[in-house]
Amino acid sequence: MTNNMDLRVEHVTRKSKDKQKIKEIYTSSFIKEDRMPFWLMLIMAKMKNTEFISFHDKNILCGFVYMATIKDLTFVMFLAVDKNIQSRGYGSCILDKIQSMHTDNKIIISIEGCDEEIKDIDHTIRRKKFYINNGYVETGYLVELKNKKQELLIKNGEFDEDEFSLFFKTYSNGTMKPKLWKVPY
């Protein structure tokens, strides 16, 4: 597979024919503590700033992304590729598609911090390498989401702490203010 495959994009709704398969990809890709309820994702996807999108290669459901955009900042909260077809270029293709949908936006992704406390450190390091290989760079910042430390990676711009905090404040109507700090090197 190459990155120039053309994936079809569909908005995920409660009426989507692939809804159950998308939910299976979601639950098998993220541990319960890191997930938000699937029904809530479907409701939130109706908000103007939120996108819940599935990606298809002809008739194959490849994966999905759940992300939010405010002004020129897009934050990818969940991205997953069906585990049965991983390592075929679909993840990179999905990242390219996100960038083409939000051409001038900074794209931010959070991943587990790469420290020894993580159970599956090899998987986390592979995930970080995947994003780095796709043009994302370390921001030097960590954020606490759902009581877990996450590392922030960015593509297409410089990370701005105030902009990121304002993003969460705006997106959550003032209900979320995640703890954010610079990593001491």
PDB file of C-alpha atoms in Angstrom:
ATOM      1  CA  MET A   1       0.000   0.000   0.000  1.00  0.00           C
ATOM      2  CA  THR A   2       1.163   3.499  -0.711  1.00  0.00           C
ATOM      3  CA  ASN A   3       0.162   6.813   0.788  1.00  0.00           C
ATOM      4  CA  ASN A   4      -1.460   7.949  -2.443  1.00  0.00           C
ATOM      5  CA  MET A   5      -4.435   5.591  -2.087  1.00  0.00           C
ATOM      6  CA  ASP A   6      -7.672   7.520  -2.087  1.00  0.00           C
ATOM      7  CA  LEU A   7      -9.714   6.718   0.974  1.00  0.00           C
ATOM      8  CA  ARG A   8     -13.420   7.459   1.004  1.00  0.00           C
ATOM      9  CA  VAL A   9     -14.554   9.527   3.973  1.00  0.00           C
ATOM     10  CA  GLU A  10     -17.902   9.045   5.727  1.00  0.00           C
ATOM     11  CA  HIS A  11     -19.288  10.873   8.745  1.00  0.00           C
ATOM     12  CA  VAL A  12     -20.075   8.477  11.565  1.00  0.00           C
ATOM     13  CA  THR A  13     -23.599   8.803  12.931  1.00  0.00           C
ATOM     14  CA  ARG A  14     -25.904   6.531  14.887  1.00  0.00           C
ATOM     15  CA  LYS A  15     -27.348   5.502  11.488  1.00  0.00           C
ATOM     16  CA  SER A  16     -23.996   4.545   9.914  1.00  0.00           C
ATOM     17  CA  LYS A  17     -24.053   1.033   8.506  1.00  0.00           C
ATOM     18  CA  ASP A  18     -20.513   0.436   9.861  1.00  0.00           C
ATOM     19  CA  LYS A  19     -21.279   1.856  13.313  1.00  0.00           C
ATOM     20  CA  GLN A  20     -20.844  -1.490  15.136  1.00  0.00           C
ATOM     21  CA  LYS A  21     -17.563  -2.290  13.354  1.00  0.00           C
ATOM     22  CA  ILE A  22     -16.253   1.229  14.137  1.00  0.00           C
ATOM     23  CA  LYS A  23     -17.153   0.677  17.784  1.00  0.00           C
ATOM     24  CA  GLU A  24     -15.252  -2.648  17.728  1.00  0.00           C
ATOM     25  CA  ILE A  25     -12.154  -0.953  16.264  1.00  0.00           C
ATOM     26  CA  TYR A  26     -12.472   1.749  18.938  1.00  0.00           C
ATOM     27  CA  THR A  27     -12.842  -0.625  21.887  1.00  0.00           C
ATOM     28  CA  SER A  28     -10.028  -2.894  20.691  1.00  0.00           C
ATOM     29  CA  SER A  29      -7.677   0.073  20.098  1.00  0.00           C
ATOM     30  CA  PHE A  30      -8.116   1.998  23.360  1.00  0.00           C
ATOM     31  CA  ILE A  31      -8.270   0.705  26.915  1.00  0.00           C
ATOM     32  CA  LYS A  32     -11.495   1.404  28.769  1.00  0.00           C
ATOM     33  CA  GLU A  33      -9.937   4.105  30.995  1.00  0.00           C
ATOM     34  CA  ASP A  34      -8.860   6.095  27.925  1.00  0.00           C
ATOM     35  CA  ARG A  35     -12.155   5.888  26.062  1.00  0.00           C
ATOM     36  CA  MET A  36     -15.163   8.139  26.198  1.00  0.00           C
ATOM     37  CA  PRO A  37     -18.540   6.432  25.846  1.00  0.00           C
ATOM     38  CA  PHE A  38     -19.236   5.612  22.185  1.00  0.00           C
ATOM     39  CA  TRP A  39     -22.788   6.950  22.423  1.00  0.00           C
ATOM     40  CA  LEU A  40     -21.372  10.260  23.655  1.00  0.00           C
ATOM     41  CA  MET A  41     -18.985  10.424  20.689  1.00  0.00           C
ATOM     42  CA  LEU A  42     -21.988  10.003  18.360  1.00  0.00           C
ATOM     43  CA  ILE A  43     -23.819  12.849  20.118  1.00  0.00           C
ATOM     44  CA  MET A  44     -20.756  15.120  20.260  1.00  0.00           C
ATOM     45  CA  ALA A  45     -20.142  14.521  16.548  1.00  0.00           C
ATOM     46  CA  LYS A  46     -23.254  16.587  15.889  1.00  0.00           C
ATOM     47  CA  MET A  47     -21.463  19.674  17.272  1.00  0.00           C
ATOM     48  CA  LYS A  48     -20.082  22.046  14.661  1.00  0.00           C
ATOM     49  CA  ASN A  49     -16.489  21.741  15.955  1.00  0.00           C
ATOM     50  CA  THR A  50     -16.400  17.927  16.160  1.00  0.00           C
ATOM     51  CA  GLU A  51     -15.767  15.395  13.412  1.00  0.00           C
ATOM     52  CA  PHE A  52     -16.266  11.646  13.746  1.00  0.00           C
ATOM     53  CA  ILE A  53     -15.161  10.189  10.430  1.00  0.00           C
ATOM     54  CA  SER A  54     -14.588   6.693   9.075  1.00  0.00           C
ATOM     55  CA  PHE A  55     -12.190   5.898   6.241  1.00  0.00           C
ATOM     56  CA  HIS A  56     -12.842   3.286   3.564  1.00  0.00           C
ATOM     57  CA  ASP A  57     -10.681   1.718   0.857  1.00  0.00           C
ATOM     58  CA  LYS A  58     -13.329   0.643  -1.663  1.00  0.00           C
ATOM     59  CA  ASN A  59     -15.564  -1.604   0.506  1.00  0.00           C
ATOM     60  CA  ILE A  60     -13.051  -2.069   3.356  1.00  0.00           C
ATOM     61  CA  LEU A  61     -13.539  -0.072   6.561  1.00  0.00           C
ATOM     62  CA  CYS A  62      -9.958   0.929   7.401  1.00  0.00           C
ATOM     63  CA  GLY A  63     -10.355   3.026  10.523  1.00  0.00           C
ATOM     64  CA  PHE A  64     -11.690   6.221  11.990  1.00  0.00           C
ATOM     65  CA  VAL A  65     -10.753   9.546  13.524  1.00  0.00           C
ATOM     66  CA  TYR A  66     -12.540  11.563  16.191  1.00  0.00           C
ATOM     67  CA  MET A  67     -11.268  15.131  16.271  1.00  0.00           C
ATOM     68  CA  ALA A  68     -12.222  18.705  17.004  1.00  0.00           C
ATOM     69  CA  THR A  69     -11.293  21.938  15.246  1.00  0.00           C
ATOM     70  CA  ILE A  70     -11.461  25.453  16.606  1.00  0.00           C
ATOM     71  CA  LYS A  71     -10.066  28.240  14.446  1.00  0.00           C
ATOM     72  CA  ASP A  72      -6.772  26.933  13.000  1.00  0.00           C
ATOM     73  CA  LEU A  73      -6.179  24.203  15.569  1.00  0.00           C
ATOM     74  CA  THR A  74      -7.302  20.593  15.088  1.00  0.00           C
ATOM     75  CA  PHE A  75      -6.926  18.176  17.991  1.00  0.00           C
ATOM     76  CA  VAL A  76      -7.096  14.469  17.163  1.00  0.00           C
ATOM     77  CA  MET A  77      -8.571  12.737  20.190  1.00  0.00           C
ATOM     78  CA  PHE A  78      -8.913   9.225  18.773  1.00  0.00           C
ATOM     79  CA  LEU A  79      -7.453   7.680  15.633  1.00  0.00           C
ATOM     80  CA  ALA A  80      -7.445   3.959  14.982  1.00  0.00           C
ATOM     81  CA  VAL A  81      -6.915   1.546  12.117  1.00  0.00           C
ATOM     82  CA  ASP A  82      -8.544  -1.882  12.104  1.00  0.00           C
ATOM     83  CA  LYS A  83      -5.929  -4.159  13.702  1.00  0.00           C
ATOM     84  CA  ASN A  84      -6.457  -6.740  10.924  1.00  0.00           C
ATOM     85  CA  ILE A  85      -5.093  -4.351   8.282  1.00  0.00           C
ATOM     86  CA  GLN A  86      -2.459  -2.386  10.199  1.00  0.00           C
ATOM     87  CA  SER A  87       1.009  -1.832   8.679  1.00  0.00           C
ATOM     88  CA  ARG A  88      -0.431  -1.423   5.172  1.00  0.00           C
ATOM     89  CA  GLY A  89      -0.184   2.382   5.015  1.00  0.00           C
ATOM     90  CA  TYR A  90      -3.749   3.161   6.064  1.00  0.00           C
ATOM     91  CA  GLY A  91      -2.736   5.100   9.178  1.00  0.00           C
ATOM     92  CA  SER A  92      -0.435   7.371   7.171  1.00  0.00           C
ATOM     93  CA  CYS A  93      -3.152   7.792   4.564  1.00  0.00           C
ATOM     94  CA  ILE A  94      -5.646   8.804   7.272  1.00  0.00           C
ATOM     95  CA  LEU A  95      -3.174  11.371   8.626  1.00  0.00           C
ATOM     96  CA  ASP A  96      -2.720  12.763   5.105  1.00  0.00           C
ATOM     97  CA  LYS A  97      -6.498  12.956   4.711  1.00  0.00           C
ATOM     98  CA  ILE A  98      -6.852  14.851   8.012  1.00  0.00           C
ATOM     99  CA  GLN A  99      -4.205  17.331   6.855  1.00  0.00           C
ATOM    100  CA  SER A 100      -5.907  17.786   3.478  1.00  0.00           C
ATOM    101  CA  MET A 101      -9.243  18.417   5.217  1.00  0.00           C
ATOM    102  CA  HIS A 102      -7.622  21.056   7.453  1.00  0.00           C
ATOM    103  CA  THR A 103      -4.923  22.336   5.129  1.00  0.00           C
ATOM    104  CA  ASP A 104      -3.643  25.327   7.101  1.00  0.00           C
ATOM    105  CA  ASN A 105      -4.352  24.009  10.581  1.00  0.00           C
ATOM    106  CA  LYS A 106      -1.942  22.948  13.249  1.00  0.00           C
ATOM    107  CA  ILE A 107      -2.766  19.308  13.948  1.00  0.00           C
ATOM    108  CA  ILE A 108      -2.141  18.123  17.518  1.00  0.00           C
ATOM    109  CA  ILE A 109      -2.165  14.521  18.691  1.00  0.00           C
ATOM    110  CA  SER A 110      -1.715  13.241  22.226  1.00  0.00           C
ATOM    111  CA  ILE A 111      -0.088   9.887  22.925  1.00  0.00           C
ATOM    112  CA  GLU A 112       0.903   8.086  26.093  1.00  0.00           C
ATOM    113  CA  GLY A 113       4.136   9.501  27.486  1.00  0.00           C
ATOM    114  CA  CYS A 114       7.101   7.310  26.604  1.00  0.00           C
ATOM    115  CA  ASP A 115       8.249   6.532  30.116  1.00  0.00           C
ATOM    116  CA  GLU A 116       8.888   3.269  31.918  1.00  0.00           C
ATOM    117  CA  GLU A 117       5.598   3.415  33.885  1.00  0.00           C
ATOM    118  CA  ILE A 118       3.632   2.265  30.822  1.00  0.00           C
ATOM    119  CA  LYS A 119       2.765  -1.437  30.568  1.00  0.00           C
ATOM    120  CA  ASP A 120       3.327  -1.720  26.810  1.00  0.00           C
ATOM    121  CA  ILE A 121       6.220   0.704  26.300  1.00  0.00           C
ATOM    122  CA  ASP A 122       7.205  -0.919  22.965  1.00  0.00           C
ATOM    123  CA  HIS A 123       3.745  -0.239  21.517  1.00  0.00           C
ATOM    124  CA  THR A 124       3.892   3.368  22.726  1.00  0.00           C
ATOM    125  CA  ILE A 125       7.344   3.904  21.210  1.00  0.00           C
ATOM    126  CA  ARG A 126       6.126   2.418  17.892  1.00  0.00           C
ATOM    127  CA  ARG A 127       3.097   4.744  17.938  1.00  0.00           C
ATOM    128  CA  LYS A 128       5.297   7.786  18.565  1.00  0.00           C
ATOM    129  CA  LYS A 129       7.683   6.728  15.789  1.00  0.00           C
ATOM    130  CA  PHE A 130       4.685   6.348  13.426  1.00  0.00           C
ATOM    131  CA  TYR A 131       3.640   9.970  14.053  1.00  0.00           C
ATOM    132  CA  ILE A 132       7.228  11.266  13.795  1.00  0.00           C
ATOM    133  CA  ASN A 133       7.628   9.404  10.475  1.00  0.00           C
ATOM    134  CA  ASN A 134       4.458  11.161   9.281  1.00  0.00           C
ATOM    135  CA  GLY A 135       5.789  14.662   9.937  1.00  0.00           C
ATOM    136  CA  TYR A 136       4.710  15.243  13.546  1.00  0.00           C
ATOM    137  CA  VAL A 137       7.221  16.718  15.973  1.00  0.00           C
ATOM    138  CA  GLU A 138       7.551  16.749  19.738  1.00  0.00           C
ATOM    139  CA  THR A 139       6.129  19.876  21.356  1.00  0.00           C
ATOM    140  CA  GLY A 140       8.032  19.444  24.611  1.00  0.00           C
ATOM    141  CA  TYR A 141       4.682  19.516  26.437  1.00  0.00           C
ATOM    142  CA  LEU A 142       2.687  17.012  28.424  1.00  0.00           C
ATOM    143  CA  VAL A 143      -1.018  17.246  29.168  1.00  0.00           C
ATOM    144  CA  GLU A 144      -3.078  15.409  31.747  1.00  0.00           C
ATOM    145  CA  LEU A 145      -6.207  13.922  30.184  1.00  0.00           C
ATOM    146  CA  LYS A 146      -8.468  11.567  32.145  1.00  0.00           C
ATOM    147  CA  ASN A 147      -5.860  11.510  34.947  1.00  0.00           C
ATOM    148  CA  LYS A 148      -3.197  10.246  32.554  1.00  0.00           C
ATOM    149  CA  LYS A 149      -0.051  11.958  31.405  1.00  0.00           C
ATOM    150  CA  GLN A 150       0.054  12.315  27.614  1.00  0.00           C
ATOM    151  CA  GLU A 151       2.716  13.712  25.314  1.00  0.00           C
ATOM    152  CA  LEU A 152       1.647  16.259  22.701  1.00  0.00           C
ATOM    153  CA  LEU A 153       2.887  16.034  19.109  1.00  0.00           C
ATOM    154  CA  ILE A 154       2.182  18.637  16.428  1.00  0.00           C
ATOM    155  CA  LYS A 155       2.279  18.993  12.671  1.00  0.00           C
ATOM    156  CA  ASN A 156       2.098  22.157  10.582  1.00  0.00           C
ATOM    157  CA  GLY A 157       3.143  24.778  13.106  1.00  0.00           C
ATOM    158  CA  GLU A 158       4.544  25.687  16.484  1.00  0.00           C
ATOM    159  CA  PHE A 159       2.839  24.622  19.692  1.00  0.00           C
ATOM    160  CA  ASP A 160       1.332  27.478  21.704  1.00  0.00           C
ATOM    161  CA  GLU A 161       0.364  26.691  25.298  1.00  0.00           C
ATOM    162  CA  ASP A 162      -2.184  29.519  25.509  1.00  0.00           C
ATOM    163  CA  GLU A 163      -3.774  28.584  22.180  1.00  0.00           C
ATOM    164  CA  PHE A 164      -4.113  24.944  23.298  1.00  0.00           C
ATOM    165  CA  SER A 165      -5.642  25.938  26.655  1.00  0.00           C
ATOM    166  CA  LEU A 166      -8.082  28.275  24.893  1.00  0.00           C
ATOM    167  CA  PHE A 167      -8.998  25.446  22.515  1.00  0.00           C
ATOM    168  CA  PHE A 168     -10.076  23.234  25.449  1.00  0.00           C
ATOM    169  CA  LYS A 169     -11.861  26.083  27.206  1.00  0.00           C
ATOM    170  CA  THR A 170     -13.809  26.912  24.034  1.00  0.00           C
ATOM    171  CA  TYR A 171     -14.504  23.297  23.045  1.00  0.00           C
ATOM    172  CA  SER A 172     -15.781  22.332  26.495  1.00  0.00           C
ATOM    173  CA  ASN A 173     -17.662  25.578  27.198  1.00  0.00           C
ATOM    174  CA  GLY A 174     -15.279  26.214  30.078  1.00  0.00           C
ATOM    175  CA  THR A 175     -15.711  22.818  31.730  1.00  0.00           C
ATOM    176  CA  MET A 176     -12.248  21.439  30.857  1.00  0.00           C
ATOM    177  CA  LYS A 177      -8.903  22.928  31.738  1.00  0.00           C
ATOM    178  CA  PRO A 178      -6.381  20.116  31.420  1.00  0.00           C
ATOM    179  CA  LYS A 179      -3.128  20.459  33.284  1.00  0.00           C
ATOM    180  CA  LEU A 180      -0.373  21.313  30.793  1.00  0.00           C
ATOM    181  CA  TRP A 181       3.354  21.528  31.458  1.00  0.00           C
ATOM    182  CA  LYS A 182       6.652  21.757  29.641  1.00  0.00           C
ATOM    183  CA  VAL A 183       8.927  18.747  29.913  1.00  0.00           C
ATOM    184  CA  PRO A 184      12.179  19.623  31.651  1.00  0.00           C
ATOM    185  CA  TYR A 185      15.126  18.415  29.561  1.00  0.00           C
TER     186      TYR A 185
END
